[in-house]
mmCIF file of C-alpha atoms in Angstrom:
data_model
loop_
_atom_site.group_PDB
_atom_site.id
_atom_site.type_symbol
_atom_site.label_atom_id
_atom_site.label_comp_id
_atom_site.label_asym_id
_atom_site.label_seq_id
_atom_site.Cartn_x
_atom_site.Cartn_y
_atom_site.Cartn_z
ATOM 1 C CA MET L 830 131.935 123.111 131.040
ATOM 2 C CA LYS L 831 133.650 122.642 127.682
ATOM 3 C CA SER L 832 133.558 118.871 128.037
ATOM 4 C CA MET L 833 129.814 118.941 128.779
ATOM 5 C CA LEU L 834 129.181 121.149 125.746
ATOM 6 C CA PHE L 835 131.294 118.808 123.612
ATOM 7 C CA ALA L 836 129.334 115.778 124.904
ATOM 8 C CA LEU L 837 126.018 117.465 124.062
ATOM 9 C CA CYS L 838 127.239 118.258 120.536
ATOM 10 C CA LEU L 839 128.267 114.635 120.057
ATOM 11 C CA LEU L 840 124.890 113.460 121.322
ATOM 12 C CA PHE L 841 122.934 115.604 118.875
ATOM 13 C CA THR L 842 125.173 114.920 115.875
ATOM 14 C CA GLY L 843 124.925 111.173 116.460
ATOM 15 C CA ALA L 844 121.134 111.235 116.577
ATOM 16 C CA SER L 845 119.598 110.137 113.321
ATOM 17 C CA HIS L 846 116.159 110.703 111.934
ATOM 18 C CA ALA L 847 114.416 107.527 110.829
ATOM 19 C CA ALA L 848 112.155 107.332 107.816
ATOM 20 C CA LEU L 849 108.831 105.568 108.323
ATOM 21 C CA ILE L 850 107.402 102.803 106.148
ATOM 22 C CA GLN L 851 103.722 102.397 106.923
ATOM 23 C CA LEU L 852 100.632 100.505 105.834
ATOM 24 C CA ASN L 853 97.401 102.524 105.548
ATOM 25 C CA ALA L 854 93.830 101.672 104.598
ATOM 26 C CA ASP L 855 90.958 103.971 103.682
ATOM 27 C CA ARG L 856 89.078 102.838 106.810
ATOM 28 C CA SER L 857 89.479 100.359 109.682
ATOM 29 C CA ASP L 858 86.146 98.477 109.580
ATOM 30 C CA TYR L 859 85.055 96.240 106.701
ATOM 31 C CA GLN L 860 82.389 93.635 106.038
ATOM 32 C CA VAL L 861 82.852 90.159 104.598
ATOM 33 C CA GLY L 862 83.025 90.517 100.803
ATOM 34 C CA ASP L 863 84.399 94.083 100.855
ATOM 35 C CA ILE L 864 87.505 95.056 98.906
ATOM 36 C CA ILE L 865 90.226 96.410 101.220
ATOM 37 C CA THR L 866 92.625 98.859 99.567
ATOM 38 C CA VAL L 867 95.934 99.236 101.408
ATOM 39 C CA THR L 868 98.813 101.564 100.571
ATOM 40 C CA LEU L 869 102.432 101.085 101.556
ATOM 41 C CA SER L 870 104.124 104.452 101.847
ATOM 42 C CA MET L 871 107.339 106.033 103.064
ATOM 43 C CA SER L 872 107.279 109.284 105.006
ATOM 44 C CA ASP L 873 109.393 111.565 107.224
ATOM 45 C CA LEU L 874 112.021 111.787 104.490
ATOM 46 C CA THR L 875 114.993 114.099 104.875
ATOM 47 C CA GLU L 876 116.872 112.855 101.797
ATOM 48 C CA THR L 877 116.185 111.355 98.384
ATOM 49 C CA MET L 878 115.580 107.607 98.409
ATOM 50 C CA SER L 879 116.800 105.303 95.648
ATOM 51 C CA GLY L 880 115.217 102.023 96.736
ATOM 52 C CA PHE L 881 113.269 99.966 99.240
ATOM 53 C CA TRP L 882 112.432 96.370 100.067
ATOM 54 C CA ALA L 883 109.671 95.026 102.286
ATOM 55 C CA GLU L 884 107.843 91.801 103.009
ATOM 56 C CA VAL L 885 104.128 92.284 103.700
ATOM 57 C CA LEU L 886 102.493 89.569 105.820
ATOM 58 C CA TYR L 887 98.734 88.935 105.931
ATOM 59 C CA PRO L 888 96.461 86.209 107.390
ATOM 60 C CA THR L 889 95.268 83.968 104.550
ATOM 61 C CA SER L 890 92.368 82.744 106.680
ATOM 62 C CA ALA L 891 90.816 86.224 106.846
ATOM 63 C CA VAL L 892 91.799 88.004 103.611
ATOM 64 C CA SER L 893 92.850 87.106 100.073
ATOM 65 C CA LEU L 894 95.338 89.205 98.145
ATOM 66 C CA LEU L 895 93.737 90.168 94.826
ATOM 67 C CA ASN L 896 96.436 92.340 93.250
ATOM 68 C CA TRP L 897 99.233 94.833 93.881
ATOM 69 C CA GLN L 898 100.873 97.678 92.030
ATOM 70 C CA PHE L 899 104.142 99.550 92.587
ATOM 71 C CA GLY L 900 104.246 103.308 93.071
ATOM 72 C CA SER L 901 106.299 105.595 90.840
ATOM 73 C CA GLY L 902 108.597 107.211 93.415
ATOM 74 C CA PHE L 903 111.756 105.589 92.027
ATOM 75 C CA ASP L 904 110.983 106.187 88.342
ATOM 76 C CA ASP L 905 112.585 109.293 86.842
ATOM 77 C CA GLY L 906 110.935 108.647 83.477
ATOM 78 C CA PHE L 907 113.215 105.823 82.384
ATOM 79 C CA GLY L 908 111.772 103.148 84.671
ATOM 80 C CA SER L 909 112.908 101.464 87.853
ATOM 81 C CA TYR L 910 113.892 97.942 88.835
ATOM 82 C CA GLN L 911 110.854 96.284 90.426
ATOM 83 C CA PHE L 912 110.701 92.789 91.872
ATOM 84 C CA ASP L 913 107.843 90.965 93.567
ATOM 85 C CA GLU L 914 107.351 87.467 94.915
ATOM 86 C CA HIS L 915 104.012 86.274 96.313
ATOM 87 C CA ASN L 916 103.490 83.201 98.486
ATOM 88 C CA ALA L 917 99.701 82.831 98.784
ATOM 89 C CA LEU L 918 99.913 79.758 101.031
ATOM 90 C CA VAL L 919 101.894 81.568 103.723
ATOM 91 C CA GLY L 920 100.390 85.035 103.167
ATOM 92 C CA ALA L 921 103.622 86.830 102.279
ATOM 93 C CA LEU L 922 104.376 89.309 99.515
ATOM 94 C CA PHE L 923 107.958 90.491 99.021
ATOM 95 C CA LEU L 924 108.446 93.736 97.089
ATOM 96 C CA SER L 925 111.521 95.706 96.102
ATOM 97 C CA ASP L 926 111.920 98.724 93.856
ATOM 98 C CA TYR L 927 115.146 100.541 92.976
ATOM 99 C CA ALA L 928 115.860 103.614 90.900
ATOM 100 C CA ASP L 929 118.033 103.219 87.833
ATOM 101 C CA LEU L 930 121.751 103.696 88.453
ATOM 102 C CA PHE L 931 121.719 106.828 86.270
ATOM 103 C CA ALA L 932 118.403 108.232 87.542
ATOM 104 C CA ASP L 933 118.043 111.995 87.881
ATOM 105 C CA GLU L 934 118.134 112.810 91.599
ATOM 106 C CA MET L 935 116.262 116.092 91.174
ATOM 107 C CA ILE L 936 113.325 114.366 89.477
ATOM 108 C CA LEU L 937 113.204 111.683 92.188
ATOM 109 C CA ALA L 938 113.432 114.296 94.955
ATOM 110 C CA THR L 939 110.526 116.218 93.403
ATOM 111 C CA GLN L 940 108.393 113.063 93.080
ATOM 112 C CA GLN L 941 109.139 111.849 96.585
ATOM 113 C CA GLY L 942 108.914 115.073 98.565
ATOM 114 C CA ARG L 943 108.603 114.328 102.301
ATOM 115 C CA SER L 944 106.470 111.230 101.650
ATOM 116 C CA PHE L 945 105.414 109.031 98.740
ATOM 117 C CA GLU L 946 103.572 105.824 97.911
ATOM 118 C CA LEU L 947 105.633 102.644 97.484
ATOM 119 C CA ALA L 948 102.829 100.232 96.511
ATOM 120 C CA THR L 949 99.071 99.626 96.604
ATOM 121 C CA PHE L 950 97.327 96.338 97.458
ATOM 122 C CA SER L 951 93.770 95.042 97.150
ATOM 123 C CA PHE L 952 92.493 92.368 99.527
ATOM 124 C CA LEU L 953 89.140 90.583 99.666
ATOM 125 C CA ALA L 954 87.668 90.421 103.187
ATOM 126 C CA GLY L 955 86.751 86.774 103.675
ATOM 127 C CA GLN L 956 86.260 86.014 107.363
ATOM 128 C CA VAL L 957 84.956 87.820 110.443
ATOM 129 C CA GLY L 958 87.556 88.928 112.974
ATOM 130 C CA ASP L 959 90.477 91.216 113.667
ATOM 131 C CA VAL L 960 93.109 91.283 110.926
ATOM 132 C CA LEU L 961 96.748 92.303 111.201
ATOM 133 C CA ILE L 962 98.564 93.223 108.002
ATOM 134 C CA SER L 963 102.192 93.826 108.886
ATOM 135 C CA LEU L 964 105.727 94.160 107.634
ATOM 136 C CA ASN L 965 108.200 91.410 108.441
ATOM 137 C CA PHE L 966 110.438 93.205 110.948
ATOM 138 C CA MET L 967 113.427 91.187 109.699
ATOM 139 C CA ASN L 968 112.921 92.052 106.040
ATOM 140 C CA PHE L 969 112.342 95.731 105.242
ATOM 141 C CA GLY L 970 114.545 98.709 104.607
ATOM 142 C CA ALA L 971 115.603 101.497 102.287
ATOM 143 C CA VAL L 972 118.656 103.082 100.700
ATOM 144 C CA ASN L 973 119.258 106.744 99.915
ATOM 145 C CA PHE L 974 120.519 108.185 96.650
ATOM 146 C CA ALA L 975 124.149 107.781 97.820
ATOM 147 C CA ASN L 976 123.338 104.050 98.201
ATOM 148 C CA ASP L 977 123.675 104.159 102.012
ATOM 149 C CA PHE L 978 121.269 102.248 104.234
ATOM 150 C CA VAL L 979 118.702 104.495 105.900
ATOM 151 C CA ASP L 980 117.284 104.025 109.400
ATOM 152 C CA VAL L 981 113.685 102.939 108.822
ATOM 153 C CA SER L 982 110.905 102.162 111.262
ATOM 154 C CA ALA L 983 107.589 100.562 110.350
ATOM 155 C CA THR L 984 103.953 100.547 111.399
ATOM 156 C CA ASP L 985 101.448 97.742 111.005
ATOM 157 C CA LEU L 986 97.779 97.901 110.042
ATOM 158 C CA ASN L 987 94.926 96.570 112.200
ATOM 159 C CA LEU L 988 91.522 96.037 110.594
ATOM 160 C CA THR L 989 88.207 94.606 111.743
ATOM 161 C CA ILE L 990 86.006 92.495 109.486
ATOM 162 C CA THR L 991 82.372 92.037 110.494
ATOM 163 C CA ALA L 992 79.548 89.939 109.083
ATOM 164 C CA ALA L 993 77.701 91.446 106.145
ATOM 165 C CA GLN L 994 74.540 93.102 107.351
ATOM 166 C CA VAL L 995 71.301 92.056 105.725
ATOM 167 C CA PRO L 996 68.978 95.033 105.461
ATOM 168 C CA ALA L 997 65.737 94.522 107.339
ATOM 169 C CA PRO L 998 62.643 94.892 105.146
ATOM 170 C CA ALA L 999 60.468 97.856 105.874
ATOM 171 C CA SER L 1000 57.915 97.033 108.555
ATOM 172 C CA ALA L 1001 55.135 98.720 106.584
ATOM 173 C CA LEU L 1002 55.649 96.286 103.682
ATOM 174 C CA LEU L 1003 55.486 93.336 106.063
ATOM 175 C CA MET L 1004 52.303 94.667 107.629
ATOM 176 C CA LEU L 1005 50.686 95.214 104.218
ATOM 177 C CA ALA L 1006 51.654 91.718 103.098
ATOM 178 C CA GLY L 1007 50.107 90.261 106.258
ATOM 179 C CA LEU L 1008 46.913 92.292 105.777
ATOM 180 C CA GLY L 1009 46.741 91.129 102.144
ATOM 181 C CA LEU L 1010 46.940 87.474 103.247
ATOM 182 C CA LEU L 1011 44.221 88.005 105.866
ATOM 183 C CA TYR L 1012 41.997 89.669 103.271
ATOM 184 C CA ARG L 1013 42.443 86.734 100.847
ATOM 185 C CA ARG L 1014 41.569 84.208 103.542
ATOM 186 C CA ARG L 1015 38.535 86.067 104.765
ATOM 187 C CA TYR L 1016 37.049 87.095 101.435
ATOM 188 C CA GLY L 1017 38.503 84.360 99.226
ATOM 189 C CA LYS L 1018 39.791 86.663 96.527
#
């Protein structure tokens, strides 16, 4: 019995809780020409984070990256170390952001809470179809305030882009225009 209890204790102490890096959009359906705003966030935090890195992949045939902006979760008031590299031909954006070596952990913990925003992106919807914006599964991660690697899982973002709808003119206006043409033909005025 003692050995089974010991094995159960080992099982539960070895289990780790993974943080989640996820891509979110304000909605899932867009039309050609719409601006798509996507946020990259980290959630399910059980400790203070001091940095992250991620490579966001997007299809260049369907969307165009307009701009991006880092969040402030690693800035304790004295800045953070931000790096970005964009390859528009491939559709890849690499981002990393690290807190200063002497950052105040209490300020970072307050800013981060259980979840916080890492970055925001704006895309232009350019082509009809299903769009997958994802994280490169080989190139994302995070470190905690003790500078230890943290178990991180990720979610991708699926969007649908449809053709822009042209509003149909009111049928009453069409009928009146047709009646006006008939009146001109018949009465010559």
